[in-house]
mmCIF file of C-alpha atoms in Angstrom:
data_model
loop_
_atom_site.group_PDB
_atom_site.id
_atom_site.type_symbol
_atom_site.label_atom_id
_atom_site.label_comp_id
_atom_site.label_asym_id
_atom_site.label_seq_id
_atom_site.Cartn_x
_atom_site.Cartn_y
_atom_site.Cartn_z
ATOM 1 C CA UNK A 36 120.619 112.143 75.442
ATOM 2 C CA UNK A 37 122.721 110.197 77.632
ATOM 3 C CA UNK A 38 120.242 106.861 79.172
ATOM 4 C CA UNK A 39 118.965 107.345 82.370
ATOM 5 C CA UNK A 40 120.190 105.661 85.101
ATOM 6 C CA UNK A 41 117.684 102.058 85.046
ATOM 7 C CA UNK A 42 115.822 101.714 88.150
ATOM 8 C CA UNK A 43 114.640 98.544 90.571
ATOM 9 C CA UNK A 44 112.075 99.115 93.134
ATOM 10 C CA UNK A 45 111.809 96.059 95.331
ATOM 11 C CA UNK A 46 108.930 95.323 96.998
ATOM 12 C CA UNK A 47 109.153 92.151 99.595
ATOM 13 C CA UNK A 48 106.297 90.737 100.608
ATOM 14 C CA UNK A 49 104.327 88.588 102.600
ATOM 15 C CA UNK A 50 100.686 88.398 102.596
ATOM 16 C CA UNK A 51 100.249 91.816 100.949
ATOM 17 C CA UNK A 52 97.786 90.860 98.405
ATOM 18 C CA UNK A 53 94.815 92.993 99.296
ATOM 19 C CA UNK A 54 96.504 96.183 99.474
ATOM 20 C CA UNK A 55 99.580 95.967 96.456
ATOM 21 C CA UNK A 56 97.511 96.706 92.981
ATOM 22 C CA UNK A 57 96.934 100.183 94.869
ATOM 23 C CA UNK A 58 100.312 100.530 94.952
ATOM 24 C CA UNK A 59 101.506 98.702 91.837
ATOM 25 C CA UNK A 60 99.208 100.829 90.006
ATOM 26 C CA UNK A 61 101.027 104.170 91.450
ATOM 27 C CA UNK A 62 104.294 103.104 90.641
ATOM 28 C CA UNK A 63 103.648 101.574 87.210
ATOM 29 C CA UNK A 64 101.876 105.507 86.772
ATOM 30 C CA UNK A 65 105.060 107.203 87.664
ATOM 31 C CA UNK A 66 107.968 104.690 86.491
ATOM 32 C CA UNK A 67 109.079 105.496 83.342
ATOM 33 C CA UNK A 68 111.038 103.116 80.905
ATOM 34 C CA UNK A 69 113.936 102.863 82.754
ATOM 35 C CA UNK A 70 111.852 101.976 86.402
ATOM 36 C CA UNK A 71 111.420 98.244 86.678
ATOM 37 C CA UNK A 72 109.091 96.217 90.154
ATOM 38 C CA UNK A 73 110.157 93.655 91.018
ATOM 39 C CA UNK A 74 108.045 91.397 94.297
ATOM 40 C CA UNK A 75 110.305 89.414 95.529
ATOM 41 C CA UNK A 76 107.379 87.337 98.041
ATOM 42 C CA UNK A 77 108.163 83.984 100.791
ATOM 43 C CA UNK A 78 105.569 82.123 99.622
ATOM 44 C CA UNK A 79 102.433 83.674 100.643
ATOM 45 C CA UNK A 80 99.699 82.104 100.784
ATOM 46 C CA UNK A 81 97.184 84.567 99.681
ATOM 47 C CA UNK A 82 98.136 84.624 96.535
ATOM 48 C CA UNK A 83 100.161 87.580 96.827
ATOM 49 C CA UNK A 84 102.778 87.104 93.401
ATOM 50 C CA UNK A 85 99.516 85.899 91.688
ATOM 51 C CA UNK A 86 99.063 89.657 92.732
ATOM 52 C CA UNK A 87 101.828 91.038 91.695
ATOM 53 C CA UNK A 88 102.293 88.896 87.990
ATOM 54 C CA UNK A 89 99.069 91.036 87.756
ATOM 55 C CA UNK A 90 99.842 94.339 88.317
ATOM 56 C CA UNK A 91 102.810 93.682 85.949
ATOM 57 C CA UNK A 92 105.521 93.388 88.594
ATOM 58 C CA UNK A 93 107.962 90.860 88.401
ATOM 59 C CA UNK A 94 107.499 88.301 90.811
ATOM 60 C CA UNK A 95 110.496 86.926 92.098
ATOM 61 C CA UNK A 96 110.793 83.190 94.065
ATOM 62 C CA UNK A 97 113.075 83.806 97.890
ATOM 63 C CA UNK A 98 113.459 80.629 99.675
ATOM 64 C CA UNK A 99 113.575 82.350 103.053
ATOM 65 C CA UNK A 100 111.229 84.107 104.268
ATOM 66 C CA UNK A 101 112.753 87.536 106.331
ATOM 67 C CA UNK A 102 113.195 91.402 104.801
ATOM 68 C CA UNK A 103 116.666 91.062 104.575
ATOM 69 C CA UNK A 104 116.760 88.041 103.192
ATOM 70 C CA UNK A 105 114.259 88.532 100.395
ATOM 71 C CA UNK A 106 115.478 92.203 99.431
ATOM 72 C CA UNK A 107 119.200 90.578 98.879
ATOM 73 C CA UNK A 108 116.566 87.832 97.471
ATOM 74 C CA UNK A 109 115.435 90.743 94.598
ATOM 75 C CA UNK A 110 118.664 92.779 94.167
ATOM 76 C CA UNK A 111 120.393 89.342 93.126
ATOM 77 C CA UNK A 112 117.659 89.281 90.288
ATOM 78 C CA UNK A 113 117.538 93.303 89.504
ATOM 79 C CA UNK A 114 118.636 94.558 86.663
ATOM 80 C CA UNK A 115 118.849 97.978 87.494
ATOM 81 C CA UNK A 116 122.309 99.928 88.510
ATOM 82 C CA UNK A 117 120.238 101.529 91.560
ATOM 83 C CA UNK A 118 118.256 99.667 94.114
ATOM 84 C CA UNK A 119 115.012 100.926 95.594
ATOM 85 C CA UNK A 120 113.848 99.101 98.618
ATOM 86 C CA UNK A 121 110.121 99.901 99.224
ATOM 87 C CA UNK A 122 107.490 98.274 101.963
ATOM 88 C CA UNK A 123 104.709 96.805 100.527
ATOM 89 C CA UNK A 124 102.244 99.585 102.565
ATOM 90 C CA UNK A 125 104.417 102.878 101.297
ATOM 91 C CA UNK A 126 103.788 105.384 98.995
ATOM 92 C CA UNK A 127 107.064 107.081 97.371
ATOM 93 C CA UNK A 128 106.347 110.747 96.300
ATOM 94 C CA UNK A 129 105.393 111.879 92.713
ATOM 95 C CA UNK A 130 107.994 111.812 90.716
ATOM 96 C CA UNK A 131 110.595 109.391 93.256
ATOM 97 C CA UNK A 132 112.506 108.270 90.424
ATOM 98 C CA UNK A 133 114.701 111.882 88.562
ATOM 99 C CA UNK A 134 114.312 113.071 92.173
ATOM 100 C CA UNK A 135 116.724 109.499 92.602
ATOM 101 C CA UNK A 136 118.343 110.457 89.624
ATOM 102 C CA UNK A 137 119.719 113.798 91.299
ATOM 103 C CA UNK A 138 120.839 112.225 94.473
ATOM 104 C CA UNK A 139 123.229 109.803 92.653
ATOM 105 C CA UNK A 140 124.097 112.732 90.718
ATOM 106 C CA UNK A 141 124.831 114.613 92.853
ATOM 107 C CA UNK A 142 127.136 112.203 94.235
ATOM 108 C CA UNK A 143 125.279 110.738 96.851
ATOM 109 C CA UNK A 144 125.842 107.007 97.155
ATOM 110 C CA UNK A 145 122.403 106.071 98.824
ATOM 111 C CA UNK A 146 119.558 107.559 100.160
ATOM 112 C CA UNK A 147 116.121 107.650 101.838
ATOM 113 C CA UNK A 148 112.841 109.787 101.767
ATOM 114 C CA UNK A 149 111.042 112.661 104.547
ATOM 115 C CA UNK A 150 108.231 109.909 105.652
ATOM 116 C CA UNK A 151 104.369 110.864 106.762
ATOM 117 C CA UNK A 152 101.855 108.698 108.215
ATOM 118 C CA UNK A 153 98.733 108.312 106.459
ATOM 119 C CA UNK A 154 97.231 109.234 109.530
ATOM 120 C CA UNK A 155 96.414 112.618 111.800
ATOM 121 C CA UNK A 156 97.375 111.418 115.028
ATOM 122 C CA UNK A 157 99.430 113.869 116.784
ATOM 123 C CA UNK A 158 102.162 111.755 118.218
ATOM 124 C CA UNK A 159 102.402 110.013 114.209
ATOM 125 C CA UNK A 160 103.158 113.608 112.910
ATOM 126 C CA UNK A 161 105.478 114.607 115.653
ATOM 127 C CA UNK A 162 107.600 111.313 115.039
ATOM 128 C CA UNK A 163 107.383 110.861 111.493
ATOM 129 C CA UNK A 164 108.438 115.164 111.716
ATOM 130 C CA UNK A 165 112.116 112.903 113.106
ATOM 131 C CA UNK A 166 113.138 111.606 109.767
ATOM 132 C CA UNK A 167 114.319 114.783 108.128
ATOM 133 C CA UNK A 168 117.286 114.656 110.439
ATOM 134 C CA UNK A 169 120.402 112.479 109.609
ATOM 135 C CA UNK A 170 120.951 110.861 112.368
ATOM 136 C CA UNK A 171 121.946 106.333 111.838
ATOM 137 C CA UNK A 172 119.023 106.190 114.702
ATOM 138 C CA UNK A 173 116.283 107.340 113.436
ATOM 139 C CA UNK A 174 116.209 105.187 109.973
ATOM 140 C CA UNK A 175 114.645 102.828 109.132
ATOM 141 C CA UNK A 176 113.443 100.802 106.637
ATOM 142 C CA UNK A 177 108.988 102.650 106.198
ATOM 143 C CA UNK A 178 111.527 105.614 104.555
ATOM 144 C CA UNK A 179 112.809 103.144 101.318
ATOM 145 C CA UNK A 180 115.962 103.063 100.336
ATOM 146 C CA UNK A 181 117.976 103.436 96.937
ATOM 147 C CA UNK A 182 120.979 102.799 96.665
ATOM 148 C CA UNK A 183 123.797 102.688 94.175
ATOM 149 C CA UNK A 184 124.678 98.719 92.985
ATOM 150 C CA UNK A 185 128.094 99.118 93.369
ATOM 151 C CA UNK A 186 127.227 100.637 96.329
ATOM 152 C CA UNK A 187 125.569 97.712 97.987
ATOM 153 C CA UNK A 188 127.746 95.196 96.259
ATOM 154 C CA UNK A 189 130.367 96.613 97.730
ATOM 155 C CA UNK A 190 128.685 97.073 102.064
ATOM 156 C CA UNK A 191 127.658 93.781 101.633
ATOM 157 C CA UNK A 192 124.238 93.871 101.171
ATOM 158 C CA UNK A 193 121.329 92.783 103.958
ATOM 159 C CA UNK A 194 122.665 91.169 106.781
ATOM 160 C CA UNK A 195 120.611 87.806 106.314
ATOM 161 C CA UNK A 196 120.118 86.370 109.980
ATOM 162 C CA UNK A 197 118.678 89.650 110.700
ATOM 163 C CA UNK A 198 114.989 89.492 111.370
ATOM 164 C CA UNK A 199 114.452 92.908 112.785
ATOM 165 C CA UNK A 200 116.365 95.441 112.416
ATOM 166 C CA UNK A 201 118.507 95.291 108.836
ATOM 167 C CA UNK A 202 117.400 97.902 107.838
ATOM 168 C CA UNK A 203 118.560 100.073 110.118
ATOM 169 C CA UNK A 204 122.025 98.397 110.207
ATOM 170 C CA UNK A 205 122.827 98.118 107.204
ATOM 171 C CA UNK A 206 122.902 102.273 106.660
ATOM 172 C CA UNK A 207 126.288 102.580 109.035
ATOM 173 C CA UNK A 208 127.856 100.622 106.714
ATOM 174 C CA UNK A 209 126.013 101.743 103.151
ATOM 175 C CA UNK A 210 127.642 105.321 104.553
ATOM 176 C CA UNK A 211 131.887 103.744 104.533
ATOM 177 C CA UNK A 212 131.309 103.460 100.281
ATOM 178 C CA UNK A 213 129.866 107.074 100.016
ATOM 179 C CA UNK A 214 127.071 110.059 101.653
ATOM 180 C CA UNK A 215 124.413 108.866 103.033
ATOM 181 C CA UNK A 216 121.315 111.636 101.494
ATOM 182 C CA UNK A 217 117.974 112.735 102.929
ATOM 183 C CA UNK A 218 115.249 113.751 100.200
ATOM 184 C CA UNK A 219 113.927 116.818 101.897
ATOM 185 C CA UNK A 220 110.062 114.736 99.732
ATOM 186 C CA UNK A 221 107.947 112.779 101.474
ATOM 187 C CA UNK A 222 106.605 108.680 101.821
ATOM 188 C CA UNK A 223 103.876 108.472 102.833
ATOM 189 C CA UNK A 224 103.848 104.527 105.121
ATOM 190 C CA UNK A 225 100.322 103.038 106.573
ATOM 191 C CA UNK A 226 99.550 103.912 109.946
ATOM 192 C CA UNK A 227 97.943 99.978 110.792
ATOM 193 C CA UNK A 228 100.138 98.345 112.814
ATOM 194 C CA UNK A 229 100.439 101.257 115.349
ATOM 195 C CA UNK A 230 96.270 101.464 115.134
ATOM 196 C CA UNK A 231 96.170 98.111 115.954
ATOM 197 C CA UNK A 232 98.460 97.559 118.368
ATOM 198 C CA UNK A 233 98.320 101.411 119.562
ATOM 199 C CA UNK A 234 99.817 103.950 118.926
ATOM 200 C CA UNK A 235 102.518 105.004 122.389
ATOM 201 C CA UNK A 236 102.714 101.193 123.299
ATOM 202 C CA UNK A 237 103.321 100.377 118.745
ATOM 203 C CA UNK A 238 106.497 102.994 119.160
ATOM 204 C CA UNK A 239 107.848 102.082 123.257
ATOM 205 C CA UNK A 240 107.403 98.655 121.546
ATOM 206 C CA UNK A 241 110.096 99.497 118.862
ATOM 207 C CA UNK A 242 112.022 101.946 121.034
ATOM 208 C CA UNK A 243 112.813 98.502 123.162
ATOM 209 C CA UNK A 244 113.379 96.811 120.426
ATOM 210 C CA UNK A 245 116.095 99.458 119.006
ATOM 211 C CA UNK A 246 117.752 99.861 122.721
ATOM 212 C CA UNK A 247 118.396 95.987 122.967
ATOM 213 C CA UNK A 248 119.230 95.571 119.257
ATOM 214 C CA UNK A 249 121.704 98.109 119.897
ATOM 215 C CA UNK A 250 122.919 96.413 123.317
ATOM 216 C CA UNK A 251 124.053 93.093 121.519
ATOM 217 C CA UNK A 252 120.677 91.685 122.440
ATOM 218 C CA UNK A 253 120.959 88.320 120.108
ATOM 219 C CA UNK A 254 118.221 88.177 116.873
ATOM 220 C CA UNK A 255 116.491 85.270 118.458
ATOM 221 C CA UNK A 256 115.124 86.984 122.614
ATOM 222 C CA UNK A 257 114.383 90.178 120.138
ATOM 223 C CA UNK A 258 112.865 88.071 117.797
ATOM 224 C CA UNK A 259 110.395 86.505 120.639
ATOM 225 C CA UNK A 260 109.590 89.134 121.882
ATOM 226 C CA UNK A 261 108.402 91.545 119.794
ATOM 227 C CA UNK A 262 106.328 88.443 119.026
ATOM 228 C CA UNK A 263 105.272 89.151 122.415
ATOM 229 C CA UNK A 264 104.639 92.850 122.516
ATOM 230 C CA UNK A 265 103.467 93.154 118.577
ATOM 231 C CA UNK A 266 100.133 92.114 116.497
#
């Protein structure tokens, strides 16, 4: 029987101690022997690292805070031929390791799943519905991202200087090194930030930030605007 390609799940964290245990339990239930779970933590003061170790994850201490830098840090420490980048408040579909391996075996170099929110608000359901389309403008990290290690390395990884939009920025570069696939199954992500900030207000803020990014507005200005608009 051929050996399964090893998958490294990489979770970038900062103050995720409260929700992490349930996610790790779920991931361990769905994982097989060829799956490792890494928590790339940036010195969270809430004890995230200890919680992650207690939950069976390998903790990677990242010297630089920021999702792009932490994702790269986790990727460097990973041992798998396949990297699976996942938000700490997002649950992949049942059987996700087999789904990812099947997509790669069919020729994909990288890809993601469709999105669902854990809240029934009609606007969130509509927003998530659009994630079925293979359009880079609607590719964000809460859909998760799987990629062959070789493709990730040839693309140069995430741009560590980016504080925002790192997940959307990398997808066109990954496409240069292999087909990108949006799989029909769904990840389920938390709507907590929408409920705190207001569904319409937060979506408008995200849209504004994305447009400004693609117009070339600098990262420091985008970060200042993000902190002003979003709690």
